[in-house]
Each structure stands twice: as structure tokens, then as C-alpha cells.
Coordinates of C-alpha atoms and ligand atoms in Angstrom, one line a residue:
X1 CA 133.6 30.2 -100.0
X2 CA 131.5 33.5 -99.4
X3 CA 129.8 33.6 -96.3
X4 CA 126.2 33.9 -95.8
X5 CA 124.8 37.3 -94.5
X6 CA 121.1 38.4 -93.7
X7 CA 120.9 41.9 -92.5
X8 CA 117.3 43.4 -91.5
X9 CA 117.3 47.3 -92.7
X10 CA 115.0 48.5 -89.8
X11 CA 114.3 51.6 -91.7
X12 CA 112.5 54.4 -89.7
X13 CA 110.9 52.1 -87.0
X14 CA 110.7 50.5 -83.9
X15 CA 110.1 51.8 -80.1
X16 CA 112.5 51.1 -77.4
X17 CA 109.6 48.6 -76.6
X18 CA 109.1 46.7 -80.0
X19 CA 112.9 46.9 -80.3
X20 CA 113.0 44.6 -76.8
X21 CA 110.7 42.6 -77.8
X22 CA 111.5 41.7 -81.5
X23 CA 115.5 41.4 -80.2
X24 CA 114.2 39.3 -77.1
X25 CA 112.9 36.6 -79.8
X26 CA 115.9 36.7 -82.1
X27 CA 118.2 36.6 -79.5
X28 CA 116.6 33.2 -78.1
X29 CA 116.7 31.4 -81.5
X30 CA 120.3 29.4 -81.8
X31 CA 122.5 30.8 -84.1
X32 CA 122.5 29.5 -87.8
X33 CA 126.0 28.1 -88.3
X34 CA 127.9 29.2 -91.2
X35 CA 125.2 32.5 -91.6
X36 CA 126.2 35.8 -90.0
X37 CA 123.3 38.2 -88.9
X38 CA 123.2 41.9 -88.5
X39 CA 120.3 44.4 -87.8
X40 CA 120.6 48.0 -88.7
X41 CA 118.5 50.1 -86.6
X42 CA 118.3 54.0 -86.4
X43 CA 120.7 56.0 -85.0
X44 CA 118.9 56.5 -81.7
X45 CA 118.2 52.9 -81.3
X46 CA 121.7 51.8 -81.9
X47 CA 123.0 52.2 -77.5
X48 CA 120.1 49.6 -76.8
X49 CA 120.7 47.4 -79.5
X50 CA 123.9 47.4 -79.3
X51 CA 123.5 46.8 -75.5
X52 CA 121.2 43.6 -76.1
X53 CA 123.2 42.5 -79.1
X54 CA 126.7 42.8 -76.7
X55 CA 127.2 38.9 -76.4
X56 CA 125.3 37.2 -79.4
X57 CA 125.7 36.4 -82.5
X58 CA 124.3 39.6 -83.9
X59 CA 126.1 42.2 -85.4
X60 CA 124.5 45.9 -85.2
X61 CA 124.9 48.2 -88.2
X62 CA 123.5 52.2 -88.7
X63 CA 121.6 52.7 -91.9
X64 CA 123.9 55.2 -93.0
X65 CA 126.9 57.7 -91.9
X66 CA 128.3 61.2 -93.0
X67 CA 130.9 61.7 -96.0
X68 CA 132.8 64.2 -93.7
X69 CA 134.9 63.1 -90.7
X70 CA 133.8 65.7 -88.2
X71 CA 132.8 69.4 -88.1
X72 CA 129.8 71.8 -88.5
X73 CA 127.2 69.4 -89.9
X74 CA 124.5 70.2 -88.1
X75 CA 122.4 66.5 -87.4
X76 CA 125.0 64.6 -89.2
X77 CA 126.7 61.3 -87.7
X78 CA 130.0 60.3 -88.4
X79 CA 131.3 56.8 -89.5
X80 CA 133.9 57.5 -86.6
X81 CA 131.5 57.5 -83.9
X82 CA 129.6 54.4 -84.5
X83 CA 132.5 52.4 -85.3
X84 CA 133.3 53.5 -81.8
X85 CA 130.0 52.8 -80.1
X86 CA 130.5 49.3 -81.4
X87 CA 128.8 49.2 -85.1
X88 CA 130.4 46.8 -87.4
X89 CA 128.3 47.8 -90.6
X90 CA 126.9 50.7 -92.2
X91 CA 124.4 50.5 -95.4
X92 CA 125.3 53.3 -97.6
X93 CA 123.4 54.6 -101.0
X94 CA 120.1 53.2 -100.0
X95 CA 117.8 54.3 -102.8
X96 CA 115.3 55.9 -100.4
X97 CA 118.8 57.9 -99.4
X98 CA 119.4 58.7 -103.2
X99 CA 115.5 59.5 -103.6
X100 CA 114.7 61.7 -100.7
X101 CA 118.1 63.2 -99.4
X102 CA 119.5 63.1 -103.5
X103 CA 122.2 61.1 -102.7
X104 CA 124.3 61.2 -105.6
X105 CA 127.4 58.1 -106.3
X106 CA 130.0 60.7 -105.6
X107 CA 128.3 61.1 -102.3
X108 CA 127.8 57.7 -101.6
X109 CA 132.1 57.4 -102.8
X110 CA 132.7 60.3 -100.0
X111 CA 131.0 57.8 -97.3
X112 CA 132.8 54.6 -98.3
X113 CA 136.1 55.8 -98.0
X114 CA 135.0 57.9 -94.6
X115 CA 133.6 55.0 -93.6
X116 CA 136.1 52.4 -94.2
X117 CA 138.4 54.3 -93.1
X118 CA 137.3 54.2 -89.5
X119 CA 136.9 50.5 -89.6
X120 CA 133.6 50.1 -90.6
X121 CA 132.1 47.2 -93.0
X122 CA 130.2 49.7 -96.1
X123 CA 126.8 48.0 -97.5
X124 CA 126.4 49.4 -100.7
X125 CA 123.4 49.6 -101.9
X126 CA 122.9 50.2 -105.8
X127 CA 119.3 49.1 -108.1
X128 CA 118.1 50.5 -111.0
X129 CA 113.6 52.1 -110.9
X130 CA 111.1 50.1 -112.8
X131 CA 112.1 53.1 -115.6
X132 CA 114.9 52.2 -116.1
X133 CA 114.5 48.3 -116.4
X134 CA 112.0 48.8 -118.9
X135 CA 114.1 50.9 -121.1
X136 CA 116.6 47.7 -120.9
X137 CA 118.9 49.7 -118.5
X138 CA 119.0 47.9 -115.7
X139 CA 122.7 46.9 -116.1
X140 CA 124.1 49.8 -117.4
X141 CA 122.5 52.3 -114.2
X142 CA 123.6 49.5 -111.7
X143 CA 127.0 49.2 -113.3
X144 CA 127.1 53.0 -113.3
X145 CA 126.2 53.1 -109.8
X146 CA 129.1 50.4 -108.5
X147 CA 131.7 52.3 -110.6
X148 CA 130.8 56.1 -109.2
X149 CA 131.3 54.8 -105.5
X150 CA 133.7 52.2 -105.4
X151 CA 135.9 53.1 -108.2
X152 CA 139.3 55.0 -106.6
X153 CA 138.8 53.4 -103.4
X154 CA 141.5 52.1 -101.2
X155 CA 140.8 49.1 -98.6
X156 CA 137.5 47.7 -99.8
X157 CA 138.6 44.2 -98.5
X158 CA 135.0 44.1 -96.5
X159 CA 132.8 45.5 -98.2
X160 CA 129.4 44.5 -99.5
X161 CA 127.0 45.3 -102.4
X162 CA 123.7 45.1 -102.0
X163 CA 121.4 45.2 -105.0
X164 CA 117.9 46.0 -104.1
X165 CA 115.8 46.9 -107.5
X166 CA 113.9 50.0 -106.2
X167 CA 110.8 48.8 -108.0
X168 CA 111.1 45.5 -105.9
X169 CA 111.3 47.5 -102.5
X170 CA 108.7 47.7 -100.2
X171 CA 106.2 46.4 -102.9
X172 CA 105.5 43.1 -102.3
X173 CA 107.5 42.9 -106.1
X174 CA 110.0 40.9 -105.8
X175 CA 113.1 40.3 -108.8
X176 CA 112.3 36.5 -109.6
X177 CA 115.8 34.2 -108.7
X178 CA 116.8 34.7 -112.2
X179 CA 116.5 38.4 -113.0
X180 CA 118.2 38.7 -109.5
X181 CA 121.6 36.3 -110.2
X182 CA 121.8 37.8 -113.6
X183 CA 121.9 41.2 -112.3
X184 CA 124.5 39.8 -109.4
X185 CA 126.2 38.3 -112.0
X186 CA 126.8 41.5 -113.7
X187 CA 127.6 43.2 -110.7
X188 CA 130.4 40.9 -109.8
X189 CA 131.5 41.2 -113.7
X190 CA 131.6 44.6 -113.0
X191 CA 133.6 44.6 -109.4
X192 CA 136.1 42.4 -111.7
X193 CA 137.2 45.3 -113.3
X194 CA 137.3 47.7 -110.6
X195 CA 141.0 48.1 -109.3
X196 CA 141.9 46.7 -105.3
X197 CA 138.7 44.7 -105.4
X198 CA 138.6 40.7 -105.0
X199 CA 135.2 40.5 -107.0
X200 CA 135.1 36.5 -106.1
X201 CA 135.2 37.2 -102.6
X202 CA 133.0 40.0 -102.3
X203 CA 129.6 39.1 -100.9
X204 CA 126.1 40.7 -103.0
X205 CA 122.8 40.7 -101.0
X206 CA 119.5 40.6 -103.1
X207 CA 117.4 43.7 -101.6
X208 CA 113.4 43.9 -102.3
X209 CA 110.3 42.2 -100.5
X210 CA 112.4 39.5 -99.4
X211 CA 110.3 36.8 -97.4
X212 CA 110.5 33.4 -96.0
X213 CA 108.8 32.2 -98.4
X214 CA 111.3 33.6 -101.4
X215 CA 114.0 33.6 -99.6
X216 CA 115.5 29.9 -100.0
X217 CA 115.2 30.2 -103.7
X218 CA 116.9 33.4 -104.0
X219 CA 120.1 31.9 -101.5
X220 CA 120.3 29.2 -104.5
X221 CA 121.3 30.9 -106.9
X222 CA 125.5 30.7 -107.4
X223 CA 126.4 34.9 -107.0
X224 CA 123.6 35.5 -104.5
X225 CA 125.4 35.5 -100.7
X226 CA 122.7 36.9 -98.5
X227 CA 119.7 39.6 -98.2
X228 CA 118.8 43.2 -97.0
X229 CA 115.8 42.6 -95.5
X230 CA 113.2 45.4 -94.7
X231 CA 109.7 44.9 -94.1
X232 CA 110.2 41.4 -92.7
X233 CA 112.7 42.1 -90.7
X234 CA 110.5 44.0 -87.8
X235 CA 108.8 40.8 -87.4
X236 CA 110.7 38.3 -86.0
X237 CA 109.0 35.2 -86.9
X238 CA 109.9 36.2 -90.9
X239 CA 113.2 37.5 -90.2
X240 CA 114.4 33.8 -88.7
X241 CA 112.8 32.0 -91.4
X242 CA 114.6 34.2 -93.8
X243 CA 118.2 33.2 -91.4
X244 CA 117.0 30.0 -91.4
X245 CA 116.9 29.7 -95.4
X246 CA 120.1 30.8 -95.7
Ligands
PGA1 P1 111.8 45.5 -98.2 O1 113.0 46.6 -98.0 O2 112.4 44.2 -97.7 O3 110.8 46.1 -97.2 O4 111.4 45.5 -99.6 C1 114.4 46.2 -98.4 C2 115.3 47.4 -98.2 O5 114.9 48.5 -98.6 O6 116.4 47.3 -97.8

């Protein structure tokens, strides 16, 4: 039985003042039993969230890491160093990583193994552009995608794949219930045949306009064990209906 996870991707947002206020309602809504929570905020948020986060139920994630360990990379962040401030997760090979940094799978493969490596919990995110659906290649660019980071990987006993159609994010689009499980269907197809992975345990998140109101349907479906959540996760009215769903 896969556990239920609902992480909010707080992308480039927040103040030290909305961040206490969303995290003050969150915090003061019971915990859903059986549905673990995270919140990935930026990188200069993460001491106060991780602060008010200390004793709850929610975990606290960065949004992404470096592929190198340590070194002269000037404004990089290592996987090291927020596994030791406290972070359990990381989301790596966000499409707006692969669109504006050009994050490329063998980059995204450099950051899973540096970051499993120093105990974090990898989020990987793979989707295929509106493009590419159209020209009936959604599964073969996601499949590519899962096999260029994950295959040749050692330890991936924790990780996550998140599939978030790019075309879905941030539009107010989102993949019905069914074009979603088919695509996580495939995905776990896929994970099936890559070595030192247990594809059945594995958790997938649906990525892309997730709301309360689409939320429940998507959790229905048999291969779909959580959500990234963007948009609605910066208000925290949405983001505990979307918990609650789950
Ligand atoms: P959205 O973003 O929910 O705002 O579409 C999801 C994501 O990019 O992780």
C-alpha cells in the first residue's frame, strides 16, 4: 500500500510574512491520517520553514539541489547541505528547470545520485509540452525522460516521480483523471524495467493546475499516489482541501 503524498512546489514566492501566515493556517489544521505533506519553499525560506515546520507533521523540501557535491559553483546549493539543515525532499527536473536553466536528463541523473546520496528523498519530475502530445509522443518523451535519470542509479528505495504535463502547469489545463493514470500507468510500466527499482512501491504525483475541486478525482485513480501542487499551494485554504482529498 503506497502512501499518499501532497507536496506544495512554492516556486519563486512567498515573504517571510505570507510564509508565517500561510504556515500559521496549515499548521493549525489536524493532520490527515494516512497522507504525508511536504512544502518546498526557496532556498532562503527553507531556516524559517523548517523552524515552524520543526514539530508537525510537515515535511520541508528545496525545489532543487546541485549535481556536484561541493566546490567552486558559484550560487549553487548542495544536496549535502539541506539534508543537513533538516530537508527530507528535493524536487529535481522541474520542467521550468529543464526550460529556463536547460536542464538536460543527464543533469537531472547527476542530482539524483548527489542527492540520494546524502540522504535526501529525489522528486522527479518528468512531462512531455503540448508538442509533443499532439504528435502522439507523450509516452515515448516521458519514458525517455525516467530512463536518462534514473537508469544506473543505485539506492532509489525513496524516490518519487512526479509527472506534471508542462502544458497542464500553471494553465488552469489540467490532464483529465484518465489521460493522467494512463500516463502513470506507463510510467510505472516503465520503472518496471528499470534495474534496483520496486516500480509497485514507488509513489507517482500528478503535477499541473491541481485544485480542490480536481483533486479527489485524480487520487481515485489506481497508479495515482499524490500531487505536486503549485499555484494552490500558496493559499492555504486550496492546499488543505487538496490534503483533505487525499
Ligand atoms: P501548478 O504547478 O499547480 O501551478 O500548475 C505545478 C508545478 O509546477 O509543480
Amino acid at each position: 500500500m503506497r502512501q499518499l503524498l501532497v507536496v506544495g512546489n512554492w516556486k519563486m514566492n512567498g515573504s517571510r510574512a505570507s510564509i508565517n501566515s500561510l504556515l500559521d493556517d496549515l499548521l493549525s489544521a489536524p493532520a490527515v491520517a494516512g497522507t504525508e505533506v511536504a512544502v518546498c519553499p526557496t532556498y532562503v525560506h527553507l531556516p524559517q520553514v523548517l523552524e515552524l515546520c520543526a514539530s508537525s507533521a510537515i515535511a520541508v523540501g528545496a525545489q532543487d539541489c546541485s549535481h556536484m557535491q561541493s566546490g567552486a559553483y558559484t550560487g549553487e546549493v548542495a544536496a549535502v547541505m539541506l539534508s543537513e539543515m533538516g530537508c527530507r525532499w528535493v524536487i529535481l527536473g522541474h520542467s521550468e528547470r529543464r526550460q529556463y536553466h536547460a536542464e538536460s536528463d543527464a543533469l537531472v541523473a547527476a542530482k539524483v545520485a548527489v542527492a540520494v546520496e546524502a540522504g535526501l528523498q529525489p522528486i522527479v519530475c518528468v512531462g512531455e509540452t503540448r508538442e509533443q502530445r499532439e504528435a502522439g509522443e507523450a509516452q515515448s518523451v516521458v519514458s525517455a525522460q525516467l530512463q536518462g535519470a534514473l537508469k544506473g542509479q543505485v539506492n532509489l528505495d525513496s524516490l518519487v516521480v512526479a509527472y506534471e504535463p508542462v502544458w497542464a502547469i500553471g494553465t488552469g489545463l489540467t490532464a483529465t483523471p484518465q489521460q493522467a493514470q494512463d500516463m502513470h500507468e506507463c510510467i510505472r510500466g516503465c520503472l518496471e524495467g528499470i534495474e534496483g527499482i520496486d516500480a509497485q512501491a514507488t509513489r507517482l504525483l500528478y503535477g499541473g493546475s491541481v485544485k480542490a475541486d480536481n483533486a479527489a478525482q485524480l487520487f481515485a485513480q489506481p497508479d495515482i499516489d499524490g500531487a505536486l501542487v503549485g499555484g494552490a499551494a500558496l493559499k492555504a485554504a486550496d492546499f488543505k482541501s487538496i490534503i483533505a482529498a487525499a
